[in-house]
């Protein structure tokens, strides 16, 4: 889990991840993968594998779009220019993630004109059950209360902290079946790690500058974690992993001896194993990041 190791162990400040840095390292490939990476024909066929990726990508496209819209509220609240620039780039990153996830559905055969209806049929219930409450919670802090630190902490600890491990698992499991999807996941994952790392540095510095905020931020994290714990995230991921498993059985020949992590062949893994591994990464990342920010009291 090199990417997540990096997320846990590197320090990146807004001064290092400002607009100049972003422009120097952009642009990524337009579709999130090189143009010559094909989508295998079997991925486009109706069946559990298609359902697994369609449900996942429709959900993630909407998650990224909601993140982009909410993060827009942090741009005017940022305490200095580097931090303002960083959040402006993060808004574009998340908007781009939404675009590449959405467009991958088109590559999988969904007609572009039918994307809204298809998104609703693939992920409408998950979006209403999981993303809508998270969005409402985030907008109350970022838009209604204009609370910069609260917004950064909610994004970094609760939302990105869950997205980065999900992206890592996706990249690893789609790699042998849909290399274009795996490249999209990898690109998004690299960005999420940067968001997570800089967000933690921003929160850490803000808290050093405003130590009186500690208690109310701890209470906010607790509320956020309680909200998260009450959402059917595990049930959704479990359902998608079951679909993936059925598809995996049908296409085991394509996957062969590919190892999802060292010493473990993907074809030998189970839905619960993949799910709990990603949850473990998530918990680990959350604990490292909270300690770094100086909010270990939330653990
Ligand atoms: Fe993103
Ligand atoms: Fe992000």
PDB file of C-alpha atoms and ligand atoms in Angstrom:
ATOM      1  CA  UNK A   1       0.000   0.000   0.000  1.00  0.00           C
ATOM      2  CA  UNK A   2       2.636   2.462  -1.157  1.00  0.00           C
ATOM      3  CA  UNK A   3       0.228   5.302  -1.883  1.00  0.00           C
ATOM      4  CA  UNK A   4      -1.359   5.079   1.546  1.00  0.00           C
ATOM      5  CA  UNK A   5       2.057   4.800   3.187  1.00  0.00           C
ATOM      6  CA  UNK A   6       2.851   8.023   1.462  1.00  0.00           C
ATOM      7  CA  UNK A   7      -0.388   9.568   2.716  1.00  0.00           C
ATOM      8  CA  UNK A   8       0.472   8.552   6.245  1.00  0.00           C
ATOM      9  CA  UNK A   9       4.128   9.497   6.219  1.00  0.00           C
ATOM     10  CA  UNK A  10       4.679  12.551   4.061  1.00  0.00           C
ATOM     11  CA  UNK A  11       4.245  16.176   4.954  1.00  0.00           C
ATOM     12  CA  UNK A  12       3.124  18.605   2.270  1.00  0.00           C
ATOM     13  CA  UNK A  13       2.193  22.215   3.045  1.00  0.00           C
ATOM     14  CA  UNK A  14       0.068  24.638   0.984  1.00  0.00           C
ATOM     15  CA  UNK A  15       3.255  26.624   0.217  1.00  0.00           C
ATOM     16  CA  UNK A  16       4.629  23.511  -1.517  1.00  0.00           C
ATOM     17  CA  UNK A  17       1.286  22.529  -3.086  1.00  0.00           C
ATOM     18  CA  UNK A  18       0.245  25.953  -4.357  1.00  0.00           C
ATOM     19  CA  UNK A  19      -1.034  26.875  -7.818  1.00  0.00           C
ATOM     20  CA  UNK A  20       2.449  27.023  -9.354  1.00  0.00           C
ATOM     21  CA  UNK A  21       3.180  23.478  -8.169  1.00  0.00           C
ATOM     22  CA  UNK A  22      -0.179  22.248  -9.476  1.00  0.00           C
ATOM     23  CA  UNK A  23       0.281  23.886 -12.889  1.00  0.00           C
ATOM     24  CA  UNK A  24       3.797  22.463 -13.137  1.00  0.00           C
ATOM     25  CA  UNK A  25       2.596  18.906 -12.498  1.00  0.00           C
ATOM     26  CA  UNK A  26      -0.586  19.131 -14.618  1.00  0.00           C
ATOM     27  CA  UNK A  27      -2.119  18.211 -16.943  1.00  0.00           C
ATOM     28  CA  UNK A  28      -3.005  14.561 -16.461  1.00  0.00           C
ATOM     29  CA  UNK A  29      -4.429  12.567 -19.381  1.00  0.00           C
ATOM     30  CA  UNK A  30      -7.857  13.922 -20.384  1.00  0.00           C
ATOM     31  CA  UNK A  31      -9.721  10.694 -19.709  1.00  0.00           C
ATOM     32  CA  UNK A  32      -7.716   9.763 -16.617  1.00  0.00           C
ATOM     33  CA  UNK A  33      -5.822   7.141 -18.628  1.00  0.00           C
ATOM     34  CA  UNK A  34      -3.708   7.104 -21.794  1.00  0.00           C
ATOM     35  CA  UNK A  35      -5.851   7.132 -24.992  1.00  0.00           C
ATOM     36  CA  UNK A  36      -4.513   3.737 -26.086  1.00  0.00           C
ATOM     37  CA  UNK A  37      -5.645   1.880 -22.938  1.00  0.00           C
ATOM     38  CA  UNK A  38      -8.682  -0.098 -24.107  1.00  0.00           C
ATOM     39  CA  UNK A  39     -11.793  -1.071 -22.166  1.00  0.00           C
ATOM     40  CA  UNK A  40     -12.083  -4.838 -22.655  1.00  0.00           C
ATOM     41  CA  UNK A  41     -15.247  -5.953 -24.443  1.00  0.00           C
ATOM     42  CA  UNK A  42     -16.273  -8.235 -21.541  1.00  0.00           C
ATOM     43  CA  UNK A  43     -16.485  -5.209 -19.237  1.00  0.00           C
ATOM     44  CA  UNK A  44     -19.262  -3.812 -21.436  1.00  0.00           C
ATOM     45  CA  UNK A  45     -21.370  -6.962 -21.373  1.00  0.00           C
ATOM     46  CA  UNK A  46     -24.407  -7.060 -19.056  1.00  0.00           C
ATOM     47  CA  UNK A  47     -23.673  -9.037 -15.898  1.00  0.00           C
ATOM     48  CA  UNK A  48     -22.272  -8.746 -12.380  1.00  0.00           C
ATOM     49  CA  UNK A  49     -18.934  -7.244 -13.414  1.00  0.00           C
ATOM     50  CA  UNK A  50     -20.654  -4.468 -15.329  1.00  0.00           C
ATOM     51  CA  UNK A  51     -23.065  -3.890 -12.449  1.00  0.00           C
ATOM     52  CA  UNK A  52     -20.166  -3.715  -9.981  1.00  0.00           C
ATOM     53  CA  UNK A  53     -18.240  -1.080 -11.919  1.00  0.00           C
ATOM     54  CA  UNK A  54     -21.337   0.858 -13.008  1.00  0.00           C
ATOM     55  CA  UNK A  55     -22.633   1.105  -9.424  1.00  0.00           C
ATOM     56  CA  UNK A  56     -19.179   2.056  -8.123  1.00  0.00           C
ATOM     57  CA  UNK A  57     -18.333   4.639 -10.763  1.00  0.00           C
ATOM     58  CA  UNK A  58     -21.785   6.257 -10.787  1.00  0.00           C
ATOM     59  CA  UNK A  59     -21.574   6.646  -7.009  1.00  0.00           C
ATOM     60  CA  UNK A  60     -18.028   7.967  -7.057  1.00  0.00           C
ATOM     61  CA  UNK A  61     -18.756  10.413  -9.895  1.00  0.00           C
ATOM     62  CA  UNK A  62     -21.516  11.972  -7.788  1.00  0.00           C
ATOM     63  CA  UNK A  63     -19.350  11.908  -4.636  1.00  0.00           C
ATOM     64  CA  UNK A  64     -16.604  13.782  -6.492  1.00  0.00           C
ATOM     65  CA  UNK A  65     -19.040  16.323  -7.909  1.00  0.00           C
ATOM     66  CA  UNK A  66     -20.550  16.991  -4.489  1.00  0.00           C
ATOM     67  CA  UNK A  67     -17.020  17.348  -3.061  1.00  0.00           C
ATOM     68  CA  UNK A  68     -16.080  19.852  -5.785  1.00  0.00           C
ATOM     69  CA  UNK A  69     -19.191  21.946  -5.099  1.00  0.00           C
ATOM     70  CA  UNK A  70     -18.731  21.916  -1.314  1.00  0.00           C
ATOM     71  CA  UNK A  71     -14.997  22.659  -1.456  1.00  0.00           C
ATOM     72  CA  UNK A  72     -15.753  25.777  -3.470  1.00  0.00           C
ATOM     73  CA  UNK A  73     -16.888  27.340  -0.168  1.00  0.00           C
ATOM     74  CA  UNK A  74     -13.394  26.947   1.312  1.00  0.00           C
ATOM     75  CA  UNK A  75     -11.697  29.048  -1.380  1.00  0.00           C
ATOM     76  CA  UNK A  76     -12.872  32.480  -0.076  1.00  0.00           C
ATOM     77  CA  UNK A  77     -12.383  31.385   3.559  1.00  0.00           C
ATOM     78  CA  UNK A  78      -8.736  30.299   3.158  1.00  0.00           C
ATOM     79  CA  UNK A  79      -6.469  32.277   5.526  1.00  0.00           C
ATOM     80  CA  UNK A  80      -3.647  32.990   3.041  1.00  0.00           C
ATOM     81  CA  UNK A  81      -2.892  32.969  -0.676  1.00  0.00           C
ATOM     82  CA  UNK A  82      -1.111  29.599  -0.865  1.00  0.00           C
ATOM     83  CA  UNK A  83      -4.003  27.942   0.950  1.00  0.00           C
ATOM     84  CA  UNK A  84      -6.570  29.702  -1.258  1.00  0.00           C
ATOM     85  CA  UNK A  85      -4.670  28.469  -4.321  1.00  0.00           C
ATOM     86  CA  UNK A  86      -4.494  24.942  -2.980  1.00  0.00           C
ATOM     87  CA  UNK A  87      -8.283  24.802  -2.443  1.00  0.00           C
ATOM     88  CA  UNK A  88      -8.892  26.299  -5.898  1.00  0.00           C
ATOM     89  CA  UNK A  89      -6.814  23.427  -7.349  1.00  0.00           C
ATOM     90  CA  UNK A  90      -8.639  20.879  -5.198  1.00  0.00           C
ATOM     91  CA  UNK A  91     -11.991  22.105  -6.554  1.00  0.00           C
ATOM     92  CA  UNK A  92     -10.681  21.486 -10.084  1.00  0.00           C
ATOM     93  CA  UNK A  93      -9.207  18.111  -9.101  1.00  0.00           C
ATOM     94  CA  UNK A  94     -12.533  16.886  -7.716  1.00  0.00           C
ATOM     95  CA  UNK A  95     -14.469  18.263 -10.706  1.00  0.00           C
ATOM     96  CA  UNK A  96     -12.025  16.399 -12.949  1.00  0.00           C
ATOM     97  CA  UNK A  97     -12.395  13.184 -10.949  1.00  0.00           C
ATOM     98  CA  UNK A  98     -16.172  13.448 -11.357  1.00  0.00           C
ATOM     99  CA  UNK A  99     -15.708  13.913 -15.096  1.00  0.00           C
ATOM    100  CA  UNK A 100     -13.385  10.928 -15.614  1.00  0.00           C
ATOM    101  CA  UNK A 101     -15.548   8.578 -13.517  1.00  0.00           C
ATOM    102  CA  UNK A 102     -18.665   9.730 -15.379  1.00  0.00           C
ATOM    103  CA  UNK A 103     -16.971   9.419 -18.768  1.00  0.00           C
ATOM    104  CA  UNK A 104     -15.778   5.930 -17.961  1.00  0.00           C
ATOM    105  CA  UNK A 105     -19.440   4.936 -17.772  1.00  0.00           C
ATOM    106  CA  UNK A 106     -19.696   6.158 -21.372  1.00  0.00           C
ATOM    107  CA  UNK A 107     -16.617   4.092 -22.293  1.00  0.00           C
ATOM    108  CA  UNK A 108     -18.453   1.131 -20.741  1.00  0.00           C
ATOM    109  CA  UNK A 109     -21.363   1.683 -23.120  1.00  0.00           C
ATOM    110  CA  UNK A 110     -23.741   4.074 -21.354  1.00  0.00           C
ATOM    111  CA  UNK A 111     -24.913   6.646 -23.950  1.00  0.00           C
ATOM    112  CA  UNK A 112     -23.739  10.112 -22.864  1.00  0.00           C
ATOM    113  CA  UNK A 113     -27.269  11.516 -23.160  1.00  0.00           C
ATOM    114  CA  UNK A 114     -28.539   8.885 -20.720  1.00  0.00           C
ATOM    115  CA  UNK A 115     -25.939   9.520 -17.989  1.00  0.00           C
ATOM    116  CA  UNK A 116     -28.291  11.221 -15.503  1.00  0.00           C
ATOM    117  CA  UNK A 117     -30.922   8.461 -15.737  1.00  0.00           C
ATOM    118  CA  UNK A 118     -28.234   5.744 -15.705  1.00  0.00           C
ATOM    119  CA  UNK A 119     -26.565   7.285 -12.643  1.00  0.00           C
ATOM    120  CA  UNK A 120     -29.923   7.247 -10.874  1.00  0.00           C
ATOM    121  CA  UNK A 121     -30.548   3.607 -11.751  1.00  0.00           C
ATOM    122  CA  UNK A 122     -27.017   2.446 -10.810  1.00  0.00           C
ATOM    123  CA  UNK A 123     -26.535   4.450  -7.630  1.00  0.00           C
ATOM    124  CA  UNK A 124     -29.576   6.614  -6.833  1.00  0.00           C
ATOM    125  CA  UNK A 125     -30.410   4.809  -3.607  1.00  0.00           C
ATOM    126  CA  UNK A 126     -26.786   4.839  -2.387  1.00  0.00           C
ATOM    127  CA  UNK A 127     -26.490   8.527  -3.219  1.00  0.00           C
ATOM    128  CA  UNK A 128     -29.610   9.372  -1.210  1.00  0.00           C
ATOM    129  CA  UNK A 129     -28.681   7.129   1.711  1.00  0.00           C
ATOM    130  CA  UNK A 130     -24.988   8.062   1.960  1.00  0.00           C
ATOM    131  CA  UNK A 131     -23.936  11.110  -0.050  1.00  0.00           C
ATOM    132  CA  UNK A 132     -26.913  13.361   0.626  1.00  0.00           C
ATOM    133  CA  UNK A 133     -26.534  13.278   4.436  1.00  0.00           C
ATOM    134  CA  UNK A 134     -22.751  13.786   4.154  1.00  0.00           C
ATOM    135  CA  UNK A 135     -23.281  16.704   1.805  1.00  0.00           C
ATOM    136  CA  UNK A 136     -25.845  18.264   4.110  1.00  0.00           C
ATOM    137  CA  UNK A 137     -23.473  17.894   7.076  1.00  0.00           C
ATOM    138  CA  UNK A 138     -20.557  19.431   5.140  1.00  0.00           C
ATOM    139  CA  UNK A 139     -22.549  22.335   3.705  1.00  0.00           C
ATOM    140  CA  UNK A 140     -23.801  23.289   7.139  1.00  0.00           C
ATOM    141  CA  UNK A 141     -20.181  23.790   8.198  1.00  0.00           C
ATOM    142  CA  UNK A 142     -18.612  25.194   5.022  1.00  0.00           C
ATOM    143  CA  UNK A 143     -21.483  27.217   3.557  1.00  0.00           C
ATOM    144  CA  UNK A 144     -23.841  28.083   6.422  1.00  0.00           C
ATOM    145  CA  UNK A 145     -21.296  28.532   9.233  1.00  0.00           C
ATOM    146  CA  UNK A 146     -18.394  29.565   6.932  1.00  0.00           C
ATOM    147  CA  UNK A 147     -16.169  27.541   9.273  1.00  0.00           C
ATOM    148  CA  UNK A 148     -12.857  27.081   7.447  1.00  0.00           C
ATOM    149  CA  UNK A 149     -11.155  24.816  10.002  1.00  0.00           C
ATOM    150  CA  UNK A 150     -14.293  22.738  10.470  1.00  0.00           C
ATOM    151  CA  UNK A 151     -14.572  22.272   6.705  1.00  0.00           C
ATOM    152  CA  UNK A 152     -10.922  21.277   6.325  1.00  0.00           C
ATOM    153  CA  UNK A 153     -11.160  18.768   9.162  1.00  0.00           C
ATOM    154  CA  UNK A 154     -14.399  17.217   7.894  1.00  0.00           C
ATOM    155  CA  UNK A 155     -12.936  16.857   4.398  1.00  0.00           C
ATOM    156  CA  UNK A 156      -9.564  15.562   5.565  1.00  0.00           C
ATOM    157  CA  UNK A 157     -10.468  13.267   8.410  1.00  0.00           C
ATOM    158  CA  UNK A 158     -13.891  11.982   7.458  1.00  0.00           C
ATOM    159  CA  UNK A 159     -14.387  12.244   3.684  1.00  0.00           C
ATOM    160  CA  UNK A 160     -10.955  12.037   2.015  1.00  0.00           C
ATOM    161  CA  UNK A 161      -9.798   9.627   4.685  1.00  0.00           C
ATOM    162  CA  UNK A 162     -12.417   7.213   3.430  1.00  0.00           C
ATOM    163  CA  UNK A 163     -11.986   8.006  -0.279  1.00  0.00           C
ATOM    164  CA  UNK A 164      -8.246   7.400  -0.515  1.00  0.00           C
ATOM    165  CA  UNK A 165      -8.357   3.759   0.677  1.00  0.00           C
ATOM    166  CA  UNK A 166     -11.421   3.122  -1.529  1.00  0.00           C
ATOM    167  CA  UNK A 167      -9.441   4.412  -4.524  1.00  0.00           C
ATOM    168  CA  UNK A 168      -6.497   2.197  -3.572  1.00  0.00           C
ATOM    169  CA  UNK A 169      -8.688  -0.925  -3.358  1.00  0.00           C
ATOM    170  CA  UNK A 170     -10.373  -0.059  -6.655  1.00  0.00           C
ATOM    171  CA  UNK A 171      -7.102   0.377  -8.479  1.00  0.00           C
ATOM    172  CA  UNK A 172      -5.832  -2.971  -7.226  1.00  0.00           C
ATOM    173  CA  UNK A 173      -8.969  -4.968  -7.983  1.00  0.00           C
ATOM    174  CA  UNK A 174      -9.747  -3.462 -11.413  1.00  0.00           C
ATOM    175  CA  UNK A 175      -6.129  -3.566 -12.644  1.00  0.00           C
ATOM    176  CA  UNK A 176      -6.294  -6.966 -14.439  1.00  0.00           C
ATOM    177  CA  UNK A 177      -9.921  -6.583 -15.612  1.00  0.00           C
ATOM    178  CA  UNK A 178     -10.258  -2.941 -16.648  1.00  0.00           C
ATOM    179  CA  UNK A 179      -6.804  -1.306 -16.892  1.00  0.00           C
ATOM    180  CA  UNK A 180      -8.333   2.034 -17.954  1.00  0.00           C
ATOM    181  CA  UNK A 181     -10.406   2.097 -14.755  1.00  0.00           C
ATOM    182  CA  UNK A 182      -7.327   1.170 -12.721  1.00  0.00           C
ATOM    183  CA  UNK A 183      -5.402   4.072 -14.271  1.00  0.00           C
ATOM    184  CA  UNK A 184      -8.299   6.428 -13.470  1.00  0.00           C
ATOM    185  CA  UNK A 185      -8.283   5.166  -9.876  1.00  0.00           C
ATOM    186  CA  UNK A 186      -4.528   5.544  -9.626  1.00  0.00           C
ATOM    187  CA  UNK A 187      -4.614   9.136 -10.869  1.00  0.00           C
ATOM    188  CA  UNK A 188      -7.479  10.033  -8.540  1.00  0.00           C
ATOM    189  CA  UNK A 189      -5.721   8.246  -5.669  1.00  0.00           C
ATOM    190  CA  UNK A 190      -2.547  10.298  -6.146  1.00  0.00           C
ATOM    191  CA  UNK A 191      -4.669  13.466  -5.974  1.00  0.00           C
ATOM    192  CA  UNK A 192      -6.605  12.272  -2.893  1.00  0.00           C
ATOM    193  CA  UNK A 193      -3.324  11.603  -1.103  1.00  0.00           C
ATOM    194  CA  UNK A 194      -2.177  15.151  -1.890  1.00  0.00           C
ATOM    195  CA  UNK A 195      -5.523  16.540  -0.675  1.00  0.00           C
ATOM    196  CA  UNK A 196      -5.292  14.511   2.500  1.00  0.00           C
ATOM    197  CA  UNK A 197      -1.694  15.458   3.198  1.00  0.00           C
ATOM    198  CA  UNK A 198      -2.078  19.182   2.557  1.00  0.00           C
ATOM    199  CA  UNK A 199      -5.476  19.281   4.318  1.00  0.00           C
ATOM    200  CA  UNK A 200      -3.848  17.797   7.417  1.00  0.00           C
ATOM    201  CA  UNK A 201      -1.007  20.351   7.282  1.00  0.00           C
ATOM    202  CA  UNK A 202      -3.542  23.180   6.900  1.00  0.00           C
ATOM    203  CA  UNK A 203      -5.625  21.957   9.845  1.00  0.00           C
ATOM    204  CA  UNK A 204      -2.510  21.446  11.977  1.00  0.00           C
ATOM    205  CA  UNK A 205      -1.254  25.001  11.364  1.00  0.00           C
ATOM    206  CA  UNK A 206      -4.712  26.539  11.813  1.00  0.00           C
ATOM    207  CA  UNK A 207      -5.102  24.778  15.138  1.00  0.00           C
ATOM    208  CA  UNK A 208      -1.664  25.969  16.279  1.00  0.00           C
ATOM    209  CA  UNK A 209      -2.760  29.517  15.398  1.00  0.00           C
ATOM    210  CA  UNK A 210      -6.221  29.130  17.005  1.00  0.00           C
ATOM    211  CA  UNK A 211      -5.749  26.737  19.956  1.00  0.00           C
ATOM    212  CA  UNK A 212      -9.126  27.709  21.445  1.00  0.00           C
ATOM    213  CA  UNK A 213     -10.841  25.882  18.589  1.00  0.00           C
ATOM    214  CA  UNK A 214      -9.604  22.441  19.733  1.00  0.00           C
ATOM    215  CA  UNK A 215     -12.650  21.427  21.779  1.00  0.00           C
ATOM    216  CA  UNK A 216     -15.281  22.443  19.266  1.00  0.00           C
ATOM    217  CA  UNK A 217     -13.326  20.748  16.451  1.00  0.00           C
ATOM    218  CA  UNK A 218     -13.086  17.548  18.488  1.00  0.00           C
ATOM    219  CA  UNK A 219     -16.850  17.705  19.014  1.00  0.00           C
ATOM    220  CA  UNK A 220     -17.325  18.251  15.280  1.00  0.00           C
ATOM    221  CA  UNK A 221     -15.195  15.193  14.429  1.00  0.00           C
ATOM    222  CA  UNK A 222     -17.196  13.141  16.884  1.00  0.00           C
ATOM    223  CA  UNK A 223     -20.449  14.254  15.247  1.00  0.00           C
ATOM    224  CA  UNK A 224     -19.010  13.506  11.809  1.00  0.00           C
ATOM    225  CA  UNK A 225     -17.826  10.065  12.816  1.00  0.00           C
ATOM    226  CA  UNK A 226     -21.176   9.285  14.408  1.00  0.00           C
ATOM    227  CA  UNK A 227     -22.944  10.338  11.223  1.00  0.00           C
ATOM    228  CA  UNK A 228     -20.553   8.199   9.138  1.00  0.00           C
ATOM    229  CA  UNK A 229     -21.025   5.176  11.404  1.00  0.00           C
ATOM    230  CA  UNK A 230     -24.796   5.377  10.934  1.00  0.00           C
ATOM    231  CA  UNK A 231     -24.608   5.387   7.118  1.00  0.00           C
ATOM    232  CA  UNK A 232     -24.963   2.137   5.138  1.00  0.00           C
ATOM    233  CA  UNK A 233     -21.466   2.449   3.617  1.00  0.00           C
ATOM    234  CA  UNK A 234     -20.427  -1.077   4.549  1.00  0.00           C
ATOM    235  CA  UNK A 235     -23.603  -2.578   3.095  1.00  0.00           C
ATOM    236  CA  UNK A 236     -23.063  -0.720  -0.179  1.00  0.00           C
ATOM    237  CA  UNK A 237     -19.412  -1.741  -0.498  1.00  0.00           C
ATOM    238  CA  UNK A 238     -20.294  -5.308   0.473  1.00  0.00           C
ATOM    239  CA  UNK A 239     -22.990  -5.476  -2.228  1.00  0.00           C
ATOM    240  CA  UNK A 240     -20.566  -4.166  -4.848  1.00  0.00           C
ATOM    241  CA  UNK A 241     -17.857  -6.603  -3.730  1.00  0.00           C
ATOM    242  CA  UNK A 242     -20.350  -9.496  -4.031  1.00  0.00           C
ATOM    243  CA  UNK A 243     -21.099  -8.410  -7.603  1.00  0.00           C
ATOM    244  CA  UNK A 244     -17.379  -8.111  -8.283  1.00  0.00           C
ATOM    245  CA  UNK A 245     -16.878 -11.603  -6.883  1.00  0.00           C
ATOM    246  CA  UNK A 246     -19.462 -13.089  -9.238  1.00  0.00           C
ATOM    247  CA  UNK A 247     -17.802 -11.289 -12.158  1.00  0.00           C
ATOM    248  CA  UNK A 248     -14.389 -12.407 -10.976  1.00  0.00           C
ATOM    249  CA  UNK A 249     -15.525 -16.037 -11.065  1.00  0.00           C
ATOM    250  CA  UNK A 250     -16.689 -15.577 -14.659  1.00  0.00           C
ATOM    251  CA  UNK A 251     -13.406 -14.013 -15.754  1.00  0.00           C
ATOM    252  CA  UNK A 252     -10.891 -15.828 -13.555  1.00  0.00           C
ATOM    253  CA  UNK A 253      -8.915 -16.749 -16.675  1.00  0.00           C
ATOM    254  CA  UNK A 254      -8.250 -13.081 -17.427  1.00  0.00           C
ATOM    255  CA  UNK A 255      -7.160 -12.392 -13.846  1.00  0.00           C
ATOM    256  CA  UNK A 256      -4.882 -15.447 -13.642  1.00  0.00           C
ATOM    257  CA  UNK A 257      -2.292 -15.280 -10.859  1.00  0.00           C
ATOM    258  CA  UNK A 258      -2.493 -11.487 -10.492  1.00  0.00           C
ATOM    259  CA  UNK A 259      -1.854 -10.552  -6.872  1.00  0.00           C
ATOM    260  CA  UNK A 260      -4.050  -7.866  -5.308  1.00  0.00           C
ATOM    261  CA  UNK A 261      -1.381  -7.415  -2.646  1.00  0.00           C
ATOM    262  CA  UNK A 262       1.920  -9.249  -2.205  1.00  0.00           C
ATOM    263  CA  UNK A 263       1.366 -12.963  -1.728  1.00  0.00           C
ATOM    264  CA  UNK A 264      -2.429 -12.850  -2.245  1.00  0.00           C
ATOM    265  CA  UNK A 265      -3.990 -13.740  -5.583  1.00  0.00           C
ATOM    266  CA  UNK A 266      -7.071 -11.665  -6.390  1.00  0.00           C
ATOM    267  CA  UNK A 267      -8.982 -14.809  -7.412  1.00  0.00           C
ATOM    268  CA  UNK A 268      -8.451 -16.231  -3.902  1.00  0.00           C
ATOM    269  CA  UNK A 269      -9.825 -13.176  -2.069  1.00  0.00           C
ATOM    270  CA  UNK A 270     -13.364 -12.827  -0.743  1.00  0.00           C
ATOM    271  CA  UNK A 271     -15.666  -9.781  -0.692  1.00  0.00           C
ATOM    272  CA  UNK A 272     -15.353  -9.442   3.083  1.00  0.00           C
ATOM    273  CA  UNK A 273     -11.559  -9.748   2.944  1.00  0.00           C
ATOM    274  CA  UNK A 274     -11.262  -6.925   0.417  1.00  0.00           C
ATOM    275  CA  UNK A 275     -13.757  -4.808   2.331  1.00  0.00           C
ATOM    276  CA  UNK A 276     -12.103  -5.256   5.721  1.00  0.00           C
ATOM    277  CA  UNK A 277      -8.639  -4.634   4.265  1.00  0.00           C
ATOM    278  CA  UNK A 278      -9.752  -1.274   2.876  1.00  0.00           C
ATOM    279  CA  UNK A 279     -11.469  -0.450   6.179  1.00  0.00           C
ATOM    280  CA  UNK A 280      -8.219  -1.230   7.972  1.00  0.00           C
ATOM    281  CA  UNK A 281      -6.300   1.163   5.702  1.00  0.00           C
ATOM    282  CA  UNK A 282      -8.939   3.792   6.360  1.00  0.00           C
ATOM    283  CA  UNK A 283      -8.745   3.455  10.149  1.00  0.00           C
ATOM    284  CA  UNK A 284      -4.940   3.480  10.065  1.00  0.00           C
ATOM    285  CA  UNK A 285      -4.831   6.589   7.901  1.00  0.00           C
ATOM    286  CA  UNK A 286      -7.375   8.361  10.082  1.00  0.00           C
ATOM    287  CA  UNK A 287      -5.411   7.664  13.241  1.00  0.00           C
ATOM    288  CA  UNK A 288      -2.062   8.778  11.770  1.00  0.00           C
ATOM    289  CA  UNK A 289      -3.595  11.957  10.375  1.00  0.00           C
ATOM    290  CA  UNK A 290      -5.470  12.867  13.562  1.00  0.00           C
ATOM    291  CA  UNK A 291      -2.265  12.510  15.584  1.00  0.00           C
ATOM    292  CA  UNK A 292      -0.371  14.675  13.109  1.00  0.00           C
ATOM    293  CA  UNK A 293      -3.024  17.418  13.220  1.00  0.00           C
ATOM    294  CA  UNK A 294      -2.936  17.292  17.016  1.00  0.00           C
ATOM    295  CA  UNK A 295      -6.428  15.884  17.408  1.00  0.00           C
ATOM    296  CA  UNK A 296      -5.565  12.440  18.780  1.00  0.00           C
ATOM    297  CA  UNK A 297      -8.232  13.147  21.401  1.00  0.00           C
ATOM    298  CA  UNK A 298     -10.806  12.178  18.748  1.00  0.00           C
ATOM    299  CA  UNK A 299      -9.495   8.582  18.607  1.00  0.00           C
TER     300      UNK A 299
HETATM  301 FE1  LIG B   1     -11.487  13.284  -5.708  1.00  0.00          FE
HETATM  302 FE1  LIG B   2      -9.896  14.754  -3.004  1.00  0.00          FE
END
